[in-house]
GROMACS .gro file of C-alpha atoms in nm:
model
  344
    1MET     CA    1  13.612  -3.353 -14.388
    2ILE     CA    2  13.343  -3.186 -14.179
    3ASP     CA    3  13.103  -2.950 -14.357
    4ASP     CA    4  12.840  -2.717 -14.219
    5ASP     CA    5  12.498  -2.867 -14.281
    6ALA     CA    6  12.281  -2.708 -14.549
    7PRO     CA    7  11.914  -2.772 -14.631
    8ASP     CA    8  11.975  -2.776 -15.007
    9ARG     CA    9  12.218  -3.069 -15.001
   10ASP     CA   10  12.125  -3.434 -15.054
   11TRP     CA   11  12.062  -3.522 -14.689
   12THR     CA   12  12.138  -3.891 -14.751
   13GLU     CA   13  12.494  -3.830 -14.879
   14PRO     CA   14  12.745  -3.997 -14.642
   15GLY     CA   15  12.960  -3.761 -14.439
   16VAL     CA   16  12.972  -3.556 -14.122
   17TYR     CA   17  12.774  -3.232 -14.112
   18ARG     CA   18  12.792  -2.969 -13.839
   19CYS     CA   19  12.434  -2.864 -13.764
   20ALA     CA   20  12.483  -2.680 -13.431
   21PRO     CA   21  12.774  -2.606 -13.198
   22GLY     CA   22  12.898  -2.940 -13.071
   23VAL     CA   23  12.639  -3.135 -13.274
   24HIS     CA   24  12.706  -3.324 -13.599
   25ARG     CA   25  12.466  -3.510 -13.827
   26ILE     CA   26  12.583  -3.846 -13.965
   27PRO     CA   27  12.352  -4.003 -14.229
   28LEU     CA   28  12.374  -4.383 -14.245
   29PRO     CA   29  12.232  -4.601 -14.524
   30LEU     CA   30  11.907  -4.799 -14.519
   31PRO     CA   31  11.919  -5.054 -14.802
   32ASN     CA   32  11.590  -5.178 -14.947
   33ASP     CA   33  11.411  -4.895 -14.768
   34GLY     CA   34  11.241  -4.598 -14.931
   35LEU     CA   35  11.369  -4.372 -14.654
   36ARG     CA   36  11.724  -4.429 -14.792
   37ALA     CA   37  11.906  -4.312 -14.478
   38VAL     CA   38  11.876  -4.240 -14.106
   39ASN     CA   39  12.040  -3.948 -13.928
   40VAL     CA   40  12.256  -4.025 -13.626
   41TYR     CA   41  12.356  -3.719 -13.423
   42ALA     CA   42  12.697  -3.707 -13.255
   43VAL     CA   43  12.692  -3.471 -12.954
   44GLU     CA   44  13.010  -3.362 -12.779
   45ASP     CA   45  13.023  -3.515 -12.432
   46GLY     CA   46  13.335  -3.403 -12.248
   47ALA     CA   47  13.627  -3.606 -12.379
   48GLY     CA   48  13.398  -3.825 -12.589
   49TRP     CA   49  13.062  -3.842 -12.763
   50THR     CA   50  12.701  -3.930 -12.701
   51LEU     CA   51  12.508  -4.047 -13.009
   52VAL     CA   52  12.136  -3.993 -13.058
   53ASP     CA   53  12.018  -4.306 -13.241
   54SER     CA   54  12.258  -4.555 -13.397
   55GLY     CA   55  12.153  -4.684 -13.737
   56TRP     CA   56  12.072  -5.034 -13.855
   57ALA     CA   57  12.313  -5.315 -13.761
   58LEU     CA   58  12.459  -5.364 -14.108
   59ALA     CA   59  12.824  -5.386 -14.215
   60GLU     CA   60  12.798  -5.082 -14.446
   61SER     CA   61  12.637  -4.872 -14.175
   62ARG     CA   62  12.901  -4.967 -13.920
   63GLU     CA   63  13.182  -4.883 -14.160
   64LEU     CA   64  13.038  -4.540 -14.240
   65LEU     CA   65  12.974  -4.461 -13.875
   66GLY     CA   66  13.333  -4.553 -13.793
   67SER     CA   67  13.460  -4.327 -14.073
   68ALA     CA   68  13.244  -4.041 -13.947
   69LEU     CA   69  13.376  -4.076 -13.594
   70ALA     CA   70  13.731  -4.081 -13.731
   71ALA     CA   71  13.662  -3.749 -13.907
   72LEU     CA   72  13.568  -3.615 -13.564
   73GLY     CA   73  13.897  -3.741 -13.423
   74ALA     CA   74  13.729  -4.026 -13.239
   75GLY     CA   75  13.649  -4.396 -13.257
   76PHE     CA   76  13.384  -4.631 -13.125
   77GLY     CA   77  13.569  -4.647 -12.796
   78ASP     CA   78  13.506  -4.274 -12.750
   79VAL     CA   79  13.128  -4.315 -12.763
   80HIS     CA   80  13.000  -4.300 -12.405
   81ARG     CA   81  12.635  -4.373 -12.472
   82PHE     CA   82  12.361  -4.414 -12.730
   83LEU     CA   83  12.037  -4.229 -12.661
   84VAL     CA   84  11.783  -4.414 -12.877
   85THR     CA   85  11.456  -4.244 -12.965
   86HIS     CA   86  11.265  -4.566 -13.032
   87VAL     CA   87  11.299  -4.938 -13.086
   88HIS     CA   88  11.282  -4.963 -13.466
   89ARG     CA   89  11.573  -5.149 -13.624
   90ASP     CA   90  11.721  -4.844 -13.802
   91HIS     CA   91  11.752  -4.662 -13.469
   92TYR     CA   92  11.826  -4.932 -13.214
   93THR     CA   93  12.001  -5.242 -13.347
   94GLN     CA   94  12.345  -5.102 -13.431
   95ALA     CA   95  12.375  -4.960 -13.079
   96VAL     CA   96  12.319  -5.302 -12.925
   97VAL     CA   97  12.566  -5.474 -13.158
   98LEU     CA   98  12.837  -5.211 -13.102
   99ARG     CA   99  12.786  -5.240 -12.726
  100ARG     CA  100  12.903  -5.602 -12.744
  101ASP     CA  101  13.237  -5.491 -12.886
  102PHE     CA  102  13.300  -5.156 -12.719
  103GLY     CA  103  13.099  -5.147 -12.398
  104MET     CA  104  12.918  -4.815 -12.442
  105ARG     CA  105  12.581  -4.785 -12.269
  106VAL     CA  106  12.250  -4.795 -12.452
  107ALA     CA  107  11.946  -4.602 -12.326
  108LEU     CA  108  11.589  -4.641 -12.454
  109GLY     CA  109  11.247  -4.504 -12.355
  110ARG     CA  110  11.071  -4.699 -12.079
  111GLY     CA  111  10.761  -4.733 -12.295
  112GLU     CA  112  10.945  -4.963 -12.536
  113GLN     CA  113  10.979  -5.242 -12.281
  114PRO     CA  114  10.655  -5.419 -12.386
  115SER     CA  115  10.774  -5.427 -12.748
  116LEU     CA  116  11.110  -5.579 -12.657
  117ASP     CA  117  10.933  -5.829 -12.432
  118THR     CA  118  10.716  -5.925 -12.729
  119ILE     CA  119  11.012  -5.953 -12.968
  120HIS     CA  120  11.178  -6.196 -12.730
  121GLN     CA  121  10.876  -6.427 -12.730
  122PRO     CA  122  10.922  -6.732 -12.958
  123GLY     CA  123  10.774  -6.684 -13.302
  124ARG     CA  124  10.726  -6.309 -13.270
  125SER     CA  125  10.848  -6.057 -13.528
  126ALA     CA  126  10.969  -5.698 -13.500
  127LEU     CA  127  10.755  -5.612 -13.803
  128VAL     CA  128  10.379  -5.577 -13.852
  129ARG     CA  129  10.197  -5.846 -13.654
  130ASP     CA  130   9.960  -6.083 -13.827
  131ASP     CA  131   9.691  -6.037 -13.561
  132VAL     CA  132   9.678  -5.665 -13.645
  133LEU     CA  133   9.646  -5.747 -14.017
  134ILE     CA  134   9.369  -5.996 -13.940
  135ARG     CA  135   9.179  -5.725 -13.750
  136ALA     CA  136   9.229  -5.499 -14.052
  137GLY     CA  137   9.078  -5.762 -14.283
  138ALA     CA  138   9.407  -5.798 -14.472
  139GLN     CA  139   9.443  -6.177 -14.486
  140GLU     CA  140   9.558  -6.134 -14.845
  141LEU     CA  141   9.870  -5.950 -14.724
  142ILE     CA  142   9.942  -6.222 -14.470
  143ALA     CA  143   9.929  -6.480 -14.752
  144GLN     CA  144  10.181  -6.271 -14.948
  145ARG     CA  145  10.428  -6.248 -14.660
  146ARG     CA  146  10.786  -6.293 -14.772
  147ALA     CA  147  11.133  -6.174 -14.673
  148THR     CA  148  11.160  -5.815 -14.794
  149ILE     CA  149  11.458  -5.706 -14.581
  150PRO     CA  150  11.767  -5.888 -14.447
  151GLU     CA  151  11.732  -6.080 -14.125
  152ASP     CA  152  11.856  -5.906 -13.812
  153ASP     CA  153  12.114  -6.043 -13.577
  154PRO     CA  154  11.885  -6.179 -13.299
  155ALA     CA  155  12.118  -6.030 -13.038
  156ALA     CA  156  12.052  -5.685 -13.188
  157TRP     CA  157  11.724  -5.682 -12.993
  158ASP     CA  158  11.883  -5.728 -12.650
  159TYR     CA  159  11.759  -5.502 -12.373
  160PRO     CA  160  11.915  -5.157 -12.309
  161ASP     CA  161  12.135  -5.073 -12.013
  162GLU     CA  162  11.904  -4.789 -11.909
  163TRP     CA  163  11.535  -4.713 -11.941
  164ILE     CA  164  11.471  -4.344 -12.005
  165GLU     CA  165  11.184  -4.208 -11.800
  166ASP     CA  166  10.960  -3.927 -11.922
  167GLY     CA  167  11.104  -3.596 -11.801
  168ALA     CA  168  11.452  -3.731 -11.731
  169GLU     CA  169  11.737  -3.481 -11.754
  170ILE     CA  170  12.049  -3.609 -11.929
  171VAL     CA  171  12.361  -3.408 -11.857
  172LEU     CA  172  12.645  -3.418 -12.111
  173GLY     CA  173  12.996  -3.274 -12.101
  174ASP     CA  174  13.173  -3.055 -11.849
  175PRO     CA  175  12.977  -3.030 -11.522
  176GLN     CA  176  13.076  -2.664 -11.508
  177ALA     CA  177  12.915  -2.592 -11.846
  178PRO     CA  178  12.698  -2.895 -11.930
  179ARG     CA  179  12.458  -2.956 -12.215
  180ARG     CA  180  12.124  -3.063 -12.069
  181LEU     CA  181  11.889  -3.282 -12.270
  182HIS     CA  182  11.534  -3.327 -12.145
  183ALA     CA  183  11.368  -3.654 -12.243
  184VAL     CA  184  11.004  -3.613 -12.344
  185ALA     CA  185  10.782  -3.918 -12.401
  186THR     CA  186  10.609  -3.889 -12.740
  187PRO     CA  187  10.417  -4.215 -12.797
  188GLY     CA  188  10.246  -4.275 -13.129
  189HIS     CA  189  10.503  -4.379 -13.388
  190THR     CA  190  10.592  -4.639 -13.125
  191ARG     CA  191  10.468  -4.682 -12.769
  192GLY     CA  192  10.793  -4.569 -12.610
  193HIS     CA  193  10.918  -4.305 -12.852
  194VAL     CA  194  11.109  -4.022 -12.682
  195VAL     CA  195  11.255  -3.696 -12.809
  196PHE     CA  196  11.541  -3.502 -12.653
  197ALA     CA  197  11.503  -3.127 -12.604
  198ASP     CA  198  11.811  -2.907 -12.570
  199GLU     CA  199  11.630  -2.592 -12.468
  200ALA     CA  200  11.943  -2.384 -12.411
  201GLY     CA  201  12.070  -2.483 -12.754
  202ASP     CA  202  11.729  -2.431 -12.925
  203LEU     CA  203  11.736  -2.790 -13.057
  204LEU     CA  204  11.499  -3.086 -13.063
  205PHE     CA  205  11.637  -3.432 -13.142
  206ALA     CA  206  11.304  -3.554 -13.275
  207GLY     CA  207  11.366  -3.910 -13.393
  208ASP     CA  208  11.070  -4.013 -13.610
  209HIS     CA  209  10.810  -3.819 -13.413
  210VAL     CA  210  10.837  -3.506 -13.630
  211LEU     CA  211  10.982  -3.547 -13.980
  212PRO     CA  212  11.021  -3.259 -14.226
  213ARG     CA  213  10.890  -3.414 -14.550
  214ILE     CA  214  10.696  -3.726 -14.463
  215THR     CA  215  10.446  -3.838 -14.201
  216PRO     CA  216  10.580  -4.115 -13.977
  217SER     CA  217  10.406  -4.451 -13.977
  218ILE     CA  218  10.168  -4.501 -13.686
  219GLY     CA  219  10.168  -4.811 -13.469
  220LEU     CA  220  10.447  -5.014 -13.636
  221GLN     CA  221  10.549  -5.204 -13.324
  222PRO     CA  222  10.530  -5.556 -13.185
  223ALA     CA  223  10.323  -5.451 -12.880
  224ARG     CA  224  10.067  -5.223 -13.039
  225ALA     CA  225   9.897  -4.957 -12.826
  226SER     CA  226   9.516  -4.957 -12.810
  227SER     CA  227   9.496  -4.633 -13.013
  228PRO     CA  228   9.835  -4.534 -13.154
  229LEU     CA  229   9.701  -4.242 -13.359
  230THR     CA  230   9.535  -4.089 -13.053
  231ASP     CA  231   9.871  -4.119 -12.877
  232TYR     CA  232  10.047  -3.959 -13.172
  233LEU     CA  233   9.810  -3.663 -13.202
  234THR     CA  234   9.836  -3.603 -12.827
  235SER     CA  235  10.216  -3.608 -12.855
  236LEU     CA  236  10.205  -3.356 -13.140
  237ASP     CA  237   9.990  -3.128 -12.926
  238LEU     CA  238  10.249  -3.160 -12.652
  239MET     CA  239  10.525  -3.049 -12.891
  240ARG     CA  240  10.316  -2.750 -12.993
  241LYS     CA  241  10.287  -2.641 -12.630
  242ARG     CA  242  10.659  -2.673 -12.563
  243PRO     CA  243  10.915  -2.408 -12.667
  244ASP     CA  244  10.981  -2.400 -13.039
  245ALA     CA  245  11.319  -2.531 -13.158
  246LEU     CA  246  11.526  -2.625 -13.462
  247LEU     CA  247  11.409  -2.965 -13.582
  248LEU     CA  248  11.680  -3.235 -13.589
  249PRO     CA  249  11.491  -3.523 -13.756
  250ALA     CA  250  11.592  -3.885 -13.801
  251HIS     CA  251  11.506  -3.871 -14.172
  252GLY     CA  252  11.544  -3.556 -14.379
  253THR     CA  253  11.722  -3.224 -14.373
  254VAL     CA  254  11.784  -2.992 -14.080
  255SER     CA  255  11.584  -2.701 -14.212
  256MET     CA  256  11.256  -2.650 -14.023
  257ARG     CA  257  11.125  -2.528 -13.691
  258VAL     CA  258  10.933  -2.779 -13.482
  259HIS     CA  259  10.608  -2.581 -13.446
  260GLN     CA  260  10.577  -2.521 -13.821
  261ARG     CA  261  10.604  -2.891 -13.899
  262VAL     CA  262  10.376  -2.997 -13.613
  263ASP     CA  263  10.104  -2.769 -13.751
  264GLU     CA  264  10.145  -2.934 -14.092
  265LEU     CA  265  10.128  -3.285 -13.945
  266LEU     CA  266   9.813  -3.204 -13.746
  267ALA     CA  267   9.650  -3.065 -14.061
  268HIS     CA  268   9.752  -3.375 -14.258
  269HIS     CA  269   9.591  -3.612 -14.011
  270ALA     CA  270   9.274  -3.404 -13.994
  271LYS     CA  271   9.248  -3.430 -14.372
  272ARG     CA  272   9.326  -3.800 -14.356
  273LEU     CA  273   9.052  -3.862 -14.101
  274ASP     CA  274   8.804  -3.686 -14.332
  275ALA     CA  275   8.909  -3.904 -14.627
  276THR     CA  276   8.887  -4.218 -14.416
  277LEU     CA  277   8.537  -4.127 -14.297
  278ALA     CA  278   8.427  -4.060 -14.656
  279ALA     CA  279   8.549  -4.406 -14.759
  280VAL     CA  280   8.340  -4.568 -14.486
  281GLN     CA  281   8.039  -4.364 -14.593
  282ASP     CA  282   8.094  -4.505 -14.943
  283GLY     CA  283   8.055  -4.858 -14.805
  284HIS     CA  284   8.411  -4.973 -14.740
  285SER     CA  285   8.401  -5.143 -14.403
  286THR     CA  286   8.746  -5.285 -14.317
  287ALA     CA  287   9.078  -5.108 -14.281
  288TYR     CA  288   9.212  -5.303 -14.579
  289GLU     CA  289   8.919  -5.200 -14.798
  290VAL     CA  290   8.954  -4.836 -14.696
  291ALA     CA  291   9.331  -4.834 -14.746
  292ARG     CA  292   9.287  -4.964 -15.100
  293VAL     CA  293   9.074  -4.665 -15.204
  294LEU     CA  294   9.294  -4.398 -15.043
  295THR     CA  295   9.609  -4.253 -15.197
  296TRP     CA  296   9.950  -4.275 -15.038
  297THR     CA  297  10.273  -4.075 -15.000
  298ARG     CA  298  10.326  -3.715 -15.108
  299ARG     CA  299  10.284  -3.832 -15.467
  300ASP     CA  300   9.930  -3.965 -15.407
  301ARG     CA  301  10.021  -4.315 -15.520
  302ARG     CA  302   9.755  -4.581 -15.551
  303PHE     CA  303   9.758  -4.866 -15.301
  304SER     CA  304   9.830  -5.111 -15.584
  305GLU     CA  305  10.158  -4.928 -15.651
  306LEU     CA  306  10.293  -4.994 -15.301
  307ASP     CA  307  10.527  -5.283 -15.226
  308LEU     CA  308  10.428  -5.550 -14.975
  309PHE     CA  309  10.592  -5.386 -14.675
  310ASN     CA  310  10.438  -5.045 -14.742
  311SER     CA  311  10.101  -5.205 -14.818
  312ARG     CA  312  10.108  -5.347 -14.467
  313LEU     CA  313  10.205  -5.010 -14.322
  314ALA     CA  314   9.924  -4.838 -14.512
  315THR     CA  315   9.673  -5.092 -14.387
  316THR     CA  316   9.770  -5.068 -14.020
  317GLU     CA  317   9.780  -4.688 -14.038
  318THR     CA  318   9.429  -4.686 -14.185
  319LEU     CA  319   9.321  -4.908 -13.896
  320ALA     CA  320   9.458  -4.647 -13.655
  321HIS     CA  321   9.257  -4.371 -13.827
  322LEU     CA  322   8.939  -4.579 -13.817
  323ASP     CA  323   8.984  -4.640 -13.446
  324VAL     CA  324   9.009  -4.265 -13.383
  325LEU     CA  325   8.689  -4.210 -13.581
  326ALA     CA  326   8.523  -4.474 -13.363
  327GLU     CA  327   8.651  -4.304 -13.046
  328ARG     CA  328   8.498  -3.978 -13.168
  329GLY     CA  329   8.163  -4.144 -13.233
  330LEU     CA  330   8.176  -4.087 -13.609
  331VAL     CA  331   8.173  -4.457 -13.699
  332SER     CA  332   8.053  -4.774 -13.529
  333THR     CA  333   8.257  -5.092 -13.515
  334THR     CA  334   8.171  -5.459 -13.491
  335ALA     CA  335   8.391  -5.770 -13.501
  336GLU     CA  336   8.336  -6.071 -13.728
  337ASP     CA  337   8.584  -6.361 -13.701
  338GLY     CA  338   8.844  -6.123 -13.560
  339VAL     CA  339   8.796  -5.863 -13.837
  340ALA     CA  340   8.691  -5.511 -13.734
  341ARG     CA  341   8.416  -5.365 -13.952
  342TYR     CA  342   8.324  -4.998 -13.948
  343THR     CA  343   7.998  -4.832 -14.052
  344THR     CA  344   7.848  -4.484 -14.021
   0.00000   0.00000   0.00000
């Protein structure tokens, strides 16, 4: 059964939800993850479908995606292509695994190539890198490392069929009346994150760049950019200058306009930079020390309440904020045994 989407429903509930003409939202599960689900968007593409993002390569996710396609009168063989917003496992890996069985094409932003190159190096991980945690002064978290999520199929990190260039136009459906998606590079959450703007349809497939209820993690990627938060804030400014649109996020309800949420995210990070600076002024000098005195999530949880994975995210995000403060000349930084220390 296909329902019209509604902002007051539980957005994680499995099903198929019509959110715009020819566009359906399909939430897929994320076990052992506080996000709970990821939205995959099925877009009519002539006699078949193009999917924006794919879900995590897990048996439960594959089964639910197959059921959703069946409700649309289709199957995996009717999927022409996956347009993947970024290289995180809950967006990319299922596309690569399904490609092995059904032959659809997988497209990913060009800026993600360094991260995939890094993943394919022996001994590398798709998660937070130890060298970043060392720079943050978080050796304690490295010592606590353990398996917190199931192992991926190594083949799920194979390269895409196509690299999406910034500004590329992707034409879907009947050439006489096509849907045109414009790819816009939005680095920050990852180096190669892209969003897809359907300007005629007043839609933005935003991936994790703009989320309605939470702020996306910054710099969770194998090949970390030199200043991921600077990249992210610049990408938010870019969204603010583009035409407004209905926000189709990867996590959360379809209920907001892009410009409204971008304004909220910019305000959040301005407040966060102020809090980070205040912590340095109080004598906390490493990203790990600062992260431990800040509060986290919309519920203002203490750092000690976070699990290991989210403790690592909080630490690397604090490092990104400290680096922006250093770029702006508000703090100074020195390195001791690979650890960055910040002072005012």
